[in-house]
mmCIF file of C-alpha atoms in Angstrom:
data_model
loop_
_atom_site.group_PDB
_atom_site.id
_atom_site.type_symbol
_atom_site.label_atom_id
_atom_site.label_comp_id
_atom_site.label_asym_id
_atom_site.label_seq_id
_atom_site.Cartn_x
_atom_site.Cartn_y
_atom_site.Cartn_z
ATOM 1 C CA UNK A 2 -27.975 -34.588 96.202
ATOM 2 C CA UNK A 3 -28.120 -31.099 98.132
ATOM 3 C CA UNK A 4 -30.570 -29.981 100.307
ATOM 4 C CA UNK A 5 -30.771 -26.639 102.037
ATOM 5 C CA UNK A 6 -32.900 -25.713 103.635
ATOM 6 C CA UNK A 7 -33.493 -21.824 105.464
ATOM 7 C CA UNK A 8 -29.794 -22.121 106.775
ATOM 8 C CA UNK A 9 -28.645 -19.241 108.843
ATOM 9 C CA UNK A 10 -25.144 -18.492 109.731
ATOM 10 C CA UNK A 11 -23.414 -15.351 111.378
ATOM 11 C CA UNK A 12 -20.417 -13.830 112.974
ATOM 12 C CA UNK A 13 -20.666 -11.619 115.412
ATOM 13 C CA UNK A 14 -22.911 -8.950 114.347
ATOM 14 C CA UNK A 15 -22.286 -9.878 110.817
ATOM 15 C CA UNK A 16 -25.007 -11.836 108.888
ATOM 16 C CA UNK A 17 -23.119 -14.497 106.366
ATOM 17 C CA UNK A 18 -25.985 -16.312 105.408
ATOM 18 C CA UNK A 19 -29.614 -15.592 105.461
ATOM 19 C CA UNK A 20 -32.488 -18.041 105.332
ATOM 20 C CA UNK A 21 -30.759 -19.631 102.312
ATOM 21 C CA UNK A 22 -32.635 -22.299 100.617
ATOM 22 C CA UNK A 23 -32.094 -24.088 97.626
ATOM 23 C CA UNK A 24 -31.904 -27.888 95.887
ATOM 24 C CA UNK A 25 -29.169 -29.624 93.623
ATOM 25 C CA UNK A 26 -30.080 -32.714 92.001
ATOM 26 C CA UNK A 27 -27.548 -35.161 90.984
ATOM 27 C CA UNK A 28 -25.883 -34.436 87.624
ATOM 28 C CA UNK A 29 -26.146 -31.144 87.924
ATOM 29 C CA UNK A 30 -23.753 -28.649 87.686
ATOM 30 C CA UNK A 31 -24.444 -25.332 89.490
ATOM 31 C CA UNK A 32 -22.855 -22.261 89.612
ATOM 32 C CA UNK A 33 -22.193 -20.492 92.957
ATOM 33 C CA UNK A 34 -22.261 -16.700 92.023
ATOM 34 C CA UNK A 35 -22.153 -13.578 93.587
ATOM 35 C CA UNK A 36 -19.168 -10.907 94.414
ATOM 36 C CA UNK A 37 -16.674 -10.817 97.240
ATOM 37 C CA UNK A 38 -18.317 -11.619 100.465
ATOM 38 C CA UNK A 39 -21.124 -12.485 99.105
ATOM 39 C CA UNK A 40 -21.346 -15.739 101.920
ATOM 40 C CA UNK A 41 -20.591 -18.418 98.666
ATOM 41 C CA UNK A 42 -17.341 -19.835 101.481
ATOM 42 C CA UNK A 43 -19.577 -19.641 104.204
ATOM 43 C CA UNK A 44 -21.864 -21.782 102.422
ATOM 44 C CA UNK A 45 -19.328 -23.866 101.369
ATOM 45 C CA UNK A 46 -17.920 -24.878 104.780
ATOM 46 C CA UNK A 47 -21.603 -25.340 105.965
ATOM 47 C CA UNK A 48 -22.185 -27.687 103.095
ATOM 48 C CA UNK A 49 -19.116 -29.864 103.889
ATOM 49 C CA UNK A 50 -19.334 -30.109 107.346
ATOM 50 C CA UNK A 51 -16.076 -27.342 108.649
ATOM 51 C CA UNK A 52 -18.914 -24.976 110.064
ATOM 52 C CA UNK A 53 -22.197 -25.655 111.525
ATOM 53 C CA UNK A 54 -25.371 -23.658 110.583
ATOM 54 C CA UNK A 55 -26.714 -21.538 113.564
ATOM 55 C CA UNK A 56 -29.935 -22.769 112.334
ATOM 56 C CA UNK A 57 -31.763 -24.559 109.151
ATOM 57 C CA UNK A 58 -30.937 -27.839 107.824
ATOM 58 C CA UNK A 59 -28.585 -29.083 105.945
ATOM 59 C CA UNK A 60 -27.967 -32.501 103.808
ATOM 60 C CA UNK A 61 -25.919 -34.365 101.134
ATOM 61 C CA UNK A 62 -27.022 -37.975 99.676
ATOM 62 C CA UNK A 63 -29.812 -37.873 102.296
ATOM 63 C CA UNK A 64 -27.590 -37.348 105.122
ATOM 64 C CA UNK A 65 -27.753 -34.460 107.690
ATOM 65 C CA UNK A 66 -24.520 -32.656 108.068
ATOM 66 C CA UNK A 67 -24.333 -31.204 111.221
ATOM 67 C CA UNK A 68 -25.420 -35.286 112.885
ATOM 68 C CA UNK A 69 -23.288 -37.035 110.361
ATOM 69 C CA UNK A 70 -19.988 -35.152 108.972
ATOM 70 C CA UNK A 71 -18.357 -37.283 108.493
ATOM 71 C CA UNK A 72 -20.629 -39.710 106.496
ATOM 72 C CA UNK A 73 -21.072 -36.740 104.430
ATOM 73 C CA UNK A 74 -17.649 -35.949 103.435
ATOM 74 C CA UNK A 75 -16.911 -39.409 102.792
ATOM 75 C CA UNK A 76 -19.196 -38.441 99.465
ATOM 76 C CA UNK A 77 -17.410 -34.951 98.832
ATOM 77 C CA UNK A 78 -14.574 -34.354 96.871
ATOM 78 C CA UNK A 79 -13.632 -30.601 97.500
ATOM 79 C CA UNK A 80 -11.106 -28.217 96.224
ATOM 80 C CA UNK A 81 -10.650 -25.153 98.225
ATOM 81 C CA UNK A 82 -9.556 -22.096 97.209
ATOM 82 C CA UNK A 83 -6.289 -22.790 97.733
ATOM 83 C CA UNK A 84 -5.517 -26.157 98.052
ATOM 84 C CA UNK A 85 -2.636 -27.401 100.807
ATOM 85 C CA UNK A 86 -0.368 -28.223 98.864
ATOM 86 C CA UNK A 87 3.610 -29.704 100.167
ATOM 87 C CA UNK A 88 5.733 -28.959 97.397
ATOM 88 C CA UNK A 89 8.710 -31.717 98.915
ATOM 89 C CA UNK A 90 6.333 -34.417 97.672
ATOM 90 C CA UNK A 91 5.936 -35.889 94.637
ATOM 91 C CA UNK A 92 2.601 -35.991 92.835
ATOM 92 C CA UNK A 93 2.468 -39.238 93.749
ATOM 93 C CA UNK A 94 3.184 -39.435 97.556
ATOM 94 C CA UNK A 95 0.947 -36.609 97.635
ATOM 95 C CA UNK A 96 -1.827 -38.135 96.391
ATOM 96 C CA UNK A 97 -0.777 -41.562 98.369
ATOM 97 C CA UNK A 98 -1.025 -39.609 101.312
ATOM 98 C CA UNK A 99 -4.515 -38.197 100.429
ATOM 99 C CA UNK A 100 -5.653 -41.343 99.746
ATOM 100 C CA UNK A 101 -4.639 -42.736 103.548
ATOM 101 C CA UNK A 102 -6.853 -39.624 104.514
ATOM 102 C CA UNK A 103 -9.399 -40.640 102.453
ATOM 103 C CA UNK A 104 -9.823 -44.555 104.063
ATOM 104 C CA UNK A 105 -9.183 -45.634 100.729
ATOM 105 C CA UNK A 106 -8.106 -49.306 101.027
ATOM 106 C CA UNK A 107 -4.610 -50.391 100.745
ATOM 107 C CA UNK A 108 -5.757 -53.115 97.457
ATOM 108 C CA UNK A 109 -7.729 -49.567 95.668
ATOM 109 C CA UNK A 110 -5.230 -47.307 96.359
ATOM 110 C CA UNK A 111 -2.696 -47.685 93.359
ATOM 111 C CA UNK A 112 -5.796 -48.234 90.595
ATOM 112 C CA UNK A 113 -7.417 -44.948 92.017
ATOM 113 C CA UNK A 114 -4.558 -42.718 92.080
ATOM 114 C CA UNK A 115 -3.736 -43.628 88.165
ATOM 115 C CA UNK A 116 -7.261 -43.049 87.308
ATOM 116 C CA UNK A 117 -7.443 -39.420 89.020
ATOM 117 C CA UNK A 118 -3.846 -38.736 87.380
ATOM 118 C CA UNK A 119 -5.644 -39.736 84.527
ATOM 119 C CA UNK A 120 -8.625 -37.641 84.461
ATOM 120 C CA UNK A 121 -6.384 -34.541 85.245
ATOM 121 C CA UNK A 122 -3.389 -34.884 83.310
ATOM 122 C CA UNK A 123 -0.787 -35.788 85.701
ATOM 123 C CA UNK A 124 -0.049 -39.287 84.305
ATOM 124 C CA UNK A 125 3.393 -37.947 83.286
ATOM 125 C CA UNK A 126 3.984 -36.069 86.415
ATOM 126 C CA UNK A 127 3.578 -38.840 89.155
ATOM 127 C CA UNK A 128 7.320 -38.446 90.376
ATOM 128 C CA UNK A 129 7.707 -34.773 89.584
ATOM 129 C CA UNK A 130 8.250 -32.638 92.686
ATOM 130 C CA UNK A 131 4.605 -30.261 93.415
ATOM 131 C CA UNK A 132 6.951 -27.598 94.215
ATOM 132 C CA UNK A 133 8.603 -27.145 90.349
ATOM 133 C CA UNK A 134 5.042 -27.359 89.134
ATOM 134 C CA UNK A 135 3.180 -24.862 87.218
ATOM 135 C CA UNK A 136 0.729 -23.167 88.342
ATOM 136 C CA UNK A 137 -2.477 -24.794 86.443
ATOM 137 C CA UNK A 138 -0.549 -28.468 87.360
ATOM 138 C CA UNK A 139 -1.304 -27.680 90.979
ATOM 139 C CA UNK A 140 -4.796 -26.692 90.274
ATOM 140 C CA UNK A 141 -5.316 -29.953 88.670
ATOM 141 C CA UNK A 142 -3.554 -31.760 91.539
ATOM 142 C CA UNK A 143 -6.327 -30.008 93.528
ATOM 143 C CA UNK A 144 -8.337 -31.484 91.625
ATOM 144 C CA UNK A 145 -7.128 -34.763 91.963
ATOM 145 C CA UNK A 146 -6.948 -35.191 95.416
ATOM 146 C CA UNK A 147 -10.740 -33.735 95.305
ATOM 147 C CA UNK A 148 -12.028 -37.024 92.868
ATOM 148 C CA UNK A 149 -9.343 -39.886 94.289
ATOM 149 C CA UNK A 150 -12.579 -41.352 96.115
ATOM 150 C CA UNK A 151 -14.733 -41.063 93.690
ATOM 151 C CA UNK A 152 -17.406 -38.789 95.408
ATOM 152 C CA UNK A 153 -20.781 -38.202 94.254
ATOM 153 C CA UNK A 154 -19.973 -34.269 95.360
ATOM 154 C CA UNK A 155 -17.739 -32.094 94.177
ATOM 155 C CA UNK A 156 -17.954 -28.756 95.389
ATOM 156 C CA UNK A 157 -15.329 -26.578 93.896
ATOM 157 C CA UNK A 158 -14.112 -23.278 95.331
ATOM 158 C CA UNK A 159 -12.556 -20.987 93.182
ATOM 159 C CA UNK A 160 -11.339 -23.634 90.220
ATOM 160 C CA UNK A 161 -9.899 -20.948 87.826
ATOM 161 C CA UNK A 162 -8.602 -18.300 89.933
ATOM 162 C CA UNK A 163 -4.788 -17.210 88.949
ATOM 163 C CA UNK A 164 -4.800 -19.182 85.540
ATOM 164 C CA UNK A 165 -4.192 -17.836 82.264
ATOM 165 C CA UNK A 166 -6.617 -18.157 79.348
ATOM 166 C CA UNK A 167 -5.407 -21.700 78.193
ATOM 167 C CA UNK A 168 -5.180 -22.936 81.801
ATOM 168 C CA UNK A 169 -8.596 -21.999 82.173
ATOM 169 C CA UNK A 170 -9.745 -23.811 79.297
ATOM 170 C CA UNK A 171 -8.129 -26.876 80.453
ATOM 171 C CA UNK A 172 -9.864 -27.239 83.487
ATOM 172 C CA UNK A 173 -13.331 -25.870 82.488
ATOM 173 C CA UNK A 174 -13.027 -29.043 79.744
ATOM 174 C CA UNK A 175 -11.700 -31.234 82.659
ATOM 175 C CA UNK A 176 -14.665 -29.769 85.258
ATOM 176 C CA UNK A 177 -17.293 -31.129 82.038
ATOM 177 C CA UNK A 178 -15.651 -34.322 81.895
ATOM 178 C CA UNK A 179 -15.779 -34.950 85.951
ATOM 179 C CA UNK A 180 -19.394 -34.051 85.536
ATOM 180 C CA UNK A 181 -20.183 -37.347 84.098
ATOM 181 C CA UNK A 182 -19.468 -39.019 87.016
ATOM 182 C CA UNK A 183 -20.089 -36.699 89.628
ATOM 183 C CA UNK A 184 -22.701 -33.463 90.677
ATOM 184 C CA UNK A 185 -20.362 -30.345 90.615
ATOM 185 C CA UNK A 186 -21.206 -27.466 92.825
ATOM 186 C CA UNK A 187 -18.623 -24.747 91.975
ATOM 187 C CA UNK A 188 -18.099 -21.031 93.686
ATOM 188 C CA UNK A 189 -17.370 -18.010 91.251
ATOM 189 C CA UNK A 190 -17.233 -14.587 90.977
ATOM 190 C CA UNK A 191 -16.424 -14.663 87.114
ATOM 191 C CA UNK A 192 -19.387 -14.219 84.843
ATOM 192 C CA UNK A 193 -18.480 -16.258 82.012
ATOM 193 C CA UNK A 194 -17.743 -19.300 84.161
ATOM 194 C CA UNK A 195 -20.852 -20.144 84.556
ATOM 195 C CA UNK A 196 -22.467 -19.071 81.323
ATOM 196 C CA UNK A 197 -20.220 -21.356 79.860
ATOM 197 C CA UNK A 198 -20.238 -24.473 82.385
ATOM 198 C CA UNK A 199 -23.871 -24.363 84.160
ATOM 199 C CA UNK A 200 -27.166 -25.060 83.240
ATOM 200 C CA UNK A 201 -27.825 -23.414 86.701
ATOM 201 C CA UNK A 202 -27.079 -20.386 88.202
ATOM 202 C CA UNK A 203 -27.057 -19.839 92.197
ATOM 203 C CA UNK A 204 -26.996 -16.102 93.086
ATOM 204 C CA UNK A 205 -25.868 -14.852 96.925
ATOM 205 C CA UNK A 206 -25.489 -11.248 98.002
ATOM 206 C CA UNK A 207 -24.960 -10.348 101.088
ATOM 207 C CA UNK A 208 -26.003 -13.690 102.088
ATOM 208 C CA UNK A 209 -29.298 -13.964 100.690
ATOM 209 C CA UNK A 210 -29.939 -15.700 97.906
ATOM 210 C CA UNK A 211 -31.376 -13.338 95.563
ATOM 211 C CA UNK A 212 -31.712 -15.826 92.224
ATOM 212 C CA UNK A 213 -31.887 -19.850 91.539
ATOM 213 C CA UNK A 214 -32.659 -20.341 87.954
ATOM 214 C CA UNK A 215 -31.411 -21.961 84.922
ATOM 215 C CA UNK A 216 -29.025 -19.603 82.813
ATOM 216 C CA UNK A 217 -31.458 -19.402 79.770
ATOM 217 C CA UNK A 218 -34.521 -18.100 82.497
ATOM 218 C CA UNK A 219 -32.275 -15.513 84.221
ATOM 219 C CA UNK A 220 -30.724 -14.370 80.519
ATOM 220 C CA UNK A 221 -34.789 -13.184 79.831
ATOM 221 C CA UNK A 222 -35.743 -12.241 76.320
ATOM 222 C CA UNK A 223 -36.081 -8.515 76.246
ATOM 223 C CA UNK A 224 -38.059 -9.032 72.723
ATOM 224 C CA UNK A 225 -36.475 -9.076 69.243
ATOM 225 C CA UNK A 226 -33.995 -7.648 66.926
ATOM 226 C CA UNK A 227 -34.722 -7.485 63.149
ATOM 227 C CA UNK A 228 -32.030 -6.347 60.781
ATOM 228 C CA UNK A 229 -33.857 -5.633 57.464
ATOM 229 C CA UNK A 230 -30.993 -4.957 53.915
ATOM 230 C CA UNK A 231 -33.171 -2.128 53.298
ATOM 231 C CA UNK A 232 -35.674 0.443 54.629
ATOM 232 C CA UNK A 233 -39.441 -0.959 54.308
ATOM 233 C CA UNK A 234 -42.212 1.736 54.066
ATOM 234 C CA UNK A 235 -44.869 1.051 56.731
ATOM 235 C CA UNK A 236 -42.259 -1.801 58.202
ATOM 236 C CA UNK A 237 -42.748 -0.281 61.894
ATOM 237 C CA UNK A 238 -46.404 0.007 62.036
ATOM 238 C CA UNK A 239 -46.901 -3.559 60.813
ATOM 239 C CA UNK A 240 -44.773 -4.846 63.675
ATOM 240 C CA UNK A 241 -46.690 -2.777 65.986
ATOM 241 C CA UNK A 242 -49.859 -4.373 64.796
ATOM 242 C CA UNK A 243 -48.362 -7.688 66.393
ATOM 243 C CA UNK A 244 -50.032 -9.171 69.193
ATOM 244 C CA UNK A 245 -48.050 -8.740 72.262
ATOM 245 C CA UNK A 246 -45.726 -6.057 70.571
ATOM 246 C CA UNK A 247 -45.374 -3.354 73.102
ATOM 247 C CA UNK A 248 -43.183 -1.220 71.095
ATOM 248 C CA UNK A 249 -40.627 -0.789 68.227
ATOM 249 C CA UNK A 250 -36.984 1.388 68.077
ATOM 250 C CA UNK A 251 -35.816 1.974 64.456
ATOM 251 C CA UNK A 252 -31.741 2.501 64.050
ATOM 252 C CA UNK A 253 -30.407 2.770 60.402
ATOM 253 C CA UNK A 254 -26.478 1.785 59.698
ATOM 254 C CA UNK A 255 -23.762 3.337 57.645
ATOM 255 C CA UNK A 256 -24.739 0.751 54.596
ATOM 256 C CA UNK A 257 -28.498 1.485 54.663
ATOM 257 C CA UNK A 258 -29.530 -1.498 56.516
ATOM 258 C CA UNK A 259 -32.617 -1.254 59.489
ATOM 259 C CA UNK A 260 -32.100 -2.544 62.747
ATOM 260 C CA UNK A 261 -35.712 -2.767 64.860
ATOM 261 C CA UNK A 262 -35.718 -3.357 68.625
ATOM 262 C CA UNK A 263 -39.106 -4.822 69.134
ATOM 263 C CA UNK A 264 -40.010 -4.899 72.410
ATOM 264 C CA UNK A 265 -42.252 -7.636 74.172
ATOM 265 C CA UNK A 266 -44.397 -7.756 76.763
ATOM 266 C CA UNK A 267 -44.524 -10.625 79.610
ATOM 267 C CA UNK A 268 -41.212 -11.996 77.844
ATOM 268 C CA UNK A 269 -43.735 -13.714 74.980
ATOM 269 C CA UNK A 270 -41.268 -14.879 72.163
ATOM 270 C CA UNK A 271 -41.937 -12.304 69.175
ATOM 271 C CA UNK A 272 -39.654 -14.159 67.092
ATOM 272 C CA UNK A 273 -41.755 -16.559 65.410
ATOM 273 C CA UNK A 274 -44.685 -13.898 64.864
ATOM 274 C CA UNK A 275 -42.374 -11.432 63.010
ATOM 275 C CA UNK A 276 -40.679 -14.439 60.828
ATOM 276 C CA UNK A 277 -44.094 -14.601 59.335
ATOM 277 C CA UNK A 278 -44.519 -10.911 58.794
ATOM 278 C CA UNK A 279 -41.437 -10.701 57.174
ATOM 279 C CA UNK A 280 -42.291 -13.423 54.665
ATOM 280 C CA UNK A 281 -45.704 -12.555 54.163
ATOM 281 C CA UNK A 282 -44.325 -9.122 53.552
ATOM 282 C CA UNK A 283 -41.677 -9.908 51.096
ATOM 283 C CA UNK A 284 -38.880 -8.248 53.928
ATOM 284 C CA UNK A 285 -35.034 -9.025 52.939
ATOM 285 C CA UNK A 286 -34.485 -9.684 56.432
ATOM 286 C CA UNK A 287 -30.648 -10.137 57.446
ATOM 287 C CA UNK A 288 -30.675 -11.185 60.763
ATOM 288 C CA UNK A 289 -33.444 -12.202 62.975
ATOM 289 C CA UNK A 290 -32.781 -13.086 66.811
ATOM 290 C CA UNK A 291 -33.947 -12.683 70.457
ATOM 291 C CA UNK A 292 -32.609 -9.989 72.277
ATOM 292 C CA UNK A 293 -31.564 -11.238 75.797
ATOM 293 C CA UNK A 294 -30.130 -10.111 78.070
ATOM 294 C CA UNK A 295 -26.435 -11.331 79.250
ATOM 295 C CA UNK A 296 -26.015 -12.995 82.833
ATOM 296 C CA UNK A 297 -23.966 -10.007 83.452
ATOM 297 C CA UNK A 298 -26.756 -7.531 83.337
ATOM 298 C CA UNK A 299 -29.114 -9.822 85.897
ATOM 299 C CA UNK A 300 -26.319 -9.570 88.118
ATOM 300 C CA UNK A 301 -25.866 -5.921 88.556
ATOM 301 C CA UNK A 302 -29.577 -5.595 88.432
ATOM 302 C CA UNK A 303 -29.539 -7.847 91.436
ATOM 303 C CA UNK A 304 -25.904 -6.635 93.297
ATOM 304 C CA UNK A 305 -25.888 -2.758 92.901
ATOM 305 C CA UNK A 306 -29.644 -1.760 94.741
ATOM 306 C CA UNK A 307 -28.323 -4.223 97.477
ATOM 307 C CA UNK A 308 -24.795 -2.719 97.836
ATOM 308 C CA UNK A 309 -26.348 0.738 97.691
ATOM 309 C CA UNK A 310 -28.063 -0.274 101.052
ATOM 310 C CA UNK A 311 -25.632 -2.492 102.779
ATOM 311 C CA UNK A 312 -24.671 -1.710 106.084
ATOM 312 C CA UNK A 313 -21.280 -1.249 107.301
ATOM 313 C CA UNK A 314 -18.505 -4.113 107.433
ATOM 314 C CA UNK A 315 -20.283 -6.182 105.007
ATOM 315 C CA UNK A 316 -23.605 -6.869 107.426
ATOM 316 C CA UNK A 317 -26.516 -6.610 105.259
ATOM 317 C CA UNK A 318 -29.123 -3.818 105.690
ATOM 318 C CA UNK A 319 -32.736 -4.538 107.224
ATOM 319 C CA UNK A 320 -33.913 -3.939 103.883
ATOM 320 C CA UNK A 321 -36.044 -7.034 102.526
ATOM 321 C CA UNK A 322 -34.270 -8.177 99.466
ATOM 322 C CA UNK A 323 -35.621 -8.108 96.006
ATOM 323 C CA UNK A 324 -35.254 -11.494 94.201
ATOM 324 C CA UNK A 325 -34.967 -11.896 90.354
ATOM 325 C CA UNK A 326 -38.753 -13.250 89.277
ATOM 326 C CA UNK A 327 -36.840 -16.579 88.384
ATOM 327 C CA UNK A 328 -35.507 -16.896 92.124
ATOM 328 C CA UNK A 329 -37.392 -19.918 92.599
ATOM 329 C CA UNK A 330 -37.249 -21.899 89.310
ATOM 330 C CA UNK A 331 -35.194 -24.807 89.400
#
């Protein structure tokens, strides 16, 4: 669905994007991480045709953006960080007039607009003025404006920003539901976005893309933790003994029970080896589980070296950038 490929893109002496490449295949959702001027709206304005790339290729459904805009964002549906927005309409002239925009034809128009109020939960809000709506109610008009042609792109920018806790829930379930339909591309700088909506992760700092990987490859296993009821004599050298065991921390709790941090080499998946210890052994074990690490620790492993070196007024530093070993996993 998304192509791109070594993409370049500057201002002035500032570098936005750098030799970013990457794939999205349809279905897919994909997270767009990385902190404030990271380049993930730079990107985003490439990928829908606003900006050109001052070099690298770009395309969507097969189709090169910078020769054929506006073939490609015929297939987009995008929400912007903050959506325009007239708040003397009503929901539904609103999304009549987006629908003129859109080419949709005259006979389609009606049946589309219901279906997007539909799939946002603005059904009951058709003749309600945008101005007295709530906040989250105009992020889901955003939203409806972005699927009223029912694109094979959405690219989202921002989705949750200014929402309180149940807001967000409403449109992460909503984003799920649109993904049936639809691949969702979707810029963040919150964490727990896109553990909780990708499969995929997307990582830019300043500009470069430092990591493309599936969640569960970027969130590593670190080895194992082993929580035994009770202290085993000759416990830690028989985990040691394991092959690719590289090396074991003992912490006892307040109640007497053992905690062992069992390291592993290469990332090899202890957990199945020590299982089999522990019931060969006879071990009352309480809890066994990898120990991974969260998304949030493979980001600061991959943004605070780079911001150390950045160069002034966000231009990035001549220093070759250190990708996260999954950078090119798909």
């Amino acid at each position: 669905m998304i192509r791109v490929q070594g993409i370049f893109k500057s201002y002035g002496n500032v570098e936005a994007l750098q030799a970013v490449s990457f794939d999205v295949d349809d279905g897919e959702i994909v997270g767009l991480l990385g902190p404030n001027g990271a380049g993930k709206t730079s990107l985003i304005k490439v990928l829908t045709g606003y900006l050109e790339p001052d070099s690298g290729r770009v395309s969507v459904g097969g189709i090169d953006v910078v020769a054929e805009p506006r073939r490609v964002q015929a297939q987009i549906g995008y929400l912007p960080e903050n959506t325009p927005l007239y708040p003397e309409l009503t929901v539904q002239a609103y999304l009549k007039l987006m629908a003129d925009l859109r080419l949709v034809p005259p006979d389609r128009q009606m049946k589309q607009i219901e279906q997007a109020a539909e799939a946002t939960g603005l059904s009951y809000r058709l003749t309600q003025p945008i101005g007295e709506l709530s906040k989250g109610f105009r992020q889901r008009l955003g939203l409806a404006q972005a699927i009223l042609h029912s694109p094979r792109l959405l690219i989202l920018d921002e989705p949750t920003i200014g929402l309180d806790p149940t807001q967000i829930v409403t449109i992460r379930d909503l984003i799920r539901r649109l993904s049936r339909n639809s691949t969702v591309l979707f810029s963040t700088h919150i964490l727990s976005e896109v553990e909780t909506l990708c499969d995929r992760a997307i990582i830019l700092i300043n500009g470069q893309l430092r990591a493309d990987a599936r969640i569960a490859d970027l969130a590593e296993s670190l080895g194992v933790l082993l929580t035994l009821d009770a202290a085993v004599e000759g416990s830690e050298a028989a985990l040691l003994q394991l092959p690719g065991v590289e090396d074991v921390e003992v912490e006892t709790d307040i109640d007497g029970r053992v905690l062992y941090r069992i390291a592993a080499g290469d990332n090899k998946d202890l957990a199945p080896a020590v299982f089999r210890l522990a019931k060969d052994l006879g071990w009352q074990v309480r809890e066994l589980r990898n120990d991974t690490r969260p998304l949030e620790a493979v980001f600061n492993e991959l943004a605070l070296p780079q911001s150390k070196s950045a160069a002034p007024n966000g231009a990035a530093a001549n220093k070759a950038p250190q990708s996260h070993p999954a950078a090119t996993q798909n």
